[in-house]
Amino acid sequence: ALFIFNRHEIYFGTGGGAAARVFHSRNLGKTWTAVEVPIAAGNASSGVFSVVRVGNKVIVVGGDYKDPNNGTRAAAYSTDRGKVWHSPSALPGGYRSAIAHVYESVLVAVGPNGMDLSHDAGRTWEHDEKPNFNAIGVFEVQITWMVRIRGAAALFVWQEIVN
């Protein structure tokens, strides 16, 4: 999980150890800080799998890919650029492999058992069992590509956000 913000800040998440962590550099990797985040940890299949930043908010998703239906500790957010982390009051529906910023405070997270939307920059999540995807990318405002195993792809145009 690697995310570059404003051309000079770098974020990446880790797992596989006793704690999941997010590393942050404000100067393109010359110096780093690291902080533990409330994401599933403790085995090789768990940790932070994707990071996004929206303004001062940093949001991470992950969990344990060997327990894909367990949404406990599958997302976390920070409102101060990654210094202090919180657990959402409504969690995603399971392990999430990727997250993307769609528009304003709207985020989408994807995983093997469905997709989740947040309309409040990661504080709460709404689960949709279909469709299930593994990766996501936003190429223009409100236009999102998602892909899954064996090359299947989907294009989403988020029209409800405009209204």
Coordinates of C-alpha atoms in Angstrom, one line a residue, residues 52-141:
V52 CA -5.6 7.2 0.6
R53 CA -5.5 10.8 1.8
V54 CA -8.3 13.4 1.4
G55 CA -7.2 16.8 2.7
N56 CA -5.9 16.3 6.2
K57 CA -7.7 12.9 6.5
V58 CA -5.8 9.7 5.9
I59 CA -7.8 6.5 5.5
V60 CA -6.5 2.9 5.4
V61 CA -8.2 -0.5 4.7
G62 CA -7.0 -4.0 5.0
G63 CA -7.7 -6.7 7.6
D64 CA -6.9 -10.4 7.2
Y65 CA -7.2 -11.8 3.6
K66 CA -7.4 -15.4 5.0
D67 CA -10.5 -14.3 6.9
P68 CA -12.2 -12.2 4.2
N69 CA -15.6 -11.9 5.8
N70 CA -14.3 -10.5 9.0
G71 CA -14.7 -6.7 9.0
T72 CA -13.4 -6.2 12.5
R73 CA -10.3 -3.9 12.3
A74 CA -10.6 -3.7 8.5
A75 CA -10.5 0.1 8.3
A76 CA -9.1 3.1 10.2
Y77 CA -9.0 6.8 9.7
S78 CA -7.0 9.9 10.9
T79 CA -8.2 13.5 10.8
D80 CA -4.7 15.0 11.4
R81 CA -2.6 13.7 8.5
G82 CA -1.9 10.3 10.2
K83 CA -0.8 11.2 13.7
V84 CA -3.8 9.8 15.7
W85 CA -6.0 7.0 14.3
H86 CA -9.6 5.9 15.0
S87 CA -11.8 2.9 14.1
P88 CA -14.9 3.7 12.1
S89 CA -18.3 3.4 13.9
A90 CA -19.6 1.3 11.0
L91 CA -17.0 -1.1 9.5
P92 CA -16.6 -2.5 6.0
G93 CA -18.1 -5.9 5.3
G94 CA -14.7 -7.7 5.5
Y95 CA -11.1 -7.6 4.4
R96 CA -10.5 -4.8 1.8
S97 CA -7.6 -4.9 -0.6
A98 CA -8.0 -1.4 -2.1
I99 CA -9.5 2.0 -1.4
A100 CA -10.0 5.0 -3.6
H101 CA -11.2 8.6 -3.2
V102 CA -14.2 9.1 -5.6
Y103 CA -15.4 12.7 -4.9
E104 CA -15.4 15.1 -2.0
S105 CA -15.7 12.9 1.1
V106 CA -16.8 9.8 -0.8
L107 CA -14.6 6.7 -0.7
V108 CA -15.0 3.2 -2.1
A109 CA -13.2 0.1 -0.7
V110 CA -13.2 -3.2 -2.5
G111 CA -12.5 -6.8 -1.5
P112 CA -13.3 -10.4 -2.2
N113 CA -16.8 -10.3 -0.6
G114 CA -18.1 -7.0 -1.9
M115 CA -17.7 -3.3 -1.9
D116 CA -18.1 -0.6 0.7
L117 CA -18.9 3.1 0.4
S118 CA -18.1 5.9 2.8
H119 CA -19.7 9.3 2.4
D120 CA -17.8 10.8 5.4
A121 CA -14.2 10.1 4.6
G122 CA -14.0 6.8 6.4
R123 CA -15.9 7.4 9.6
T124 CA -18.6 5.0 8.6
W125 CA -19.0 2.4 5.8
E126 CA -22.0 0.9 4.0
H127 CA -21.5 -2.6 2.7
D128 CA -22.8 -4.0 -0.7
E129 CA -22.2 -7.7 -1.2
K130 CA -22.0 -7.3 -5.0
P131 CA -19.8 -6.6 -6.8
N132 CA -16.5 -8.0 -5.5
F133 CA -13.3 -6.6 -6.9
N134 CA -9.6 -6.7 -6.0
A135 CA -8.3 -3.3 -7.2
I136 CA -9.7 0.1 -7.9
G137 CA -8.5 3.3 -9.6
V138 CA -10.2 6.7 -10.1
F139 CA -9.0 8.4 -13.3
E140 CA -11.4 11.4 -13.4
V141 CA -13.7 12.8 -10.8

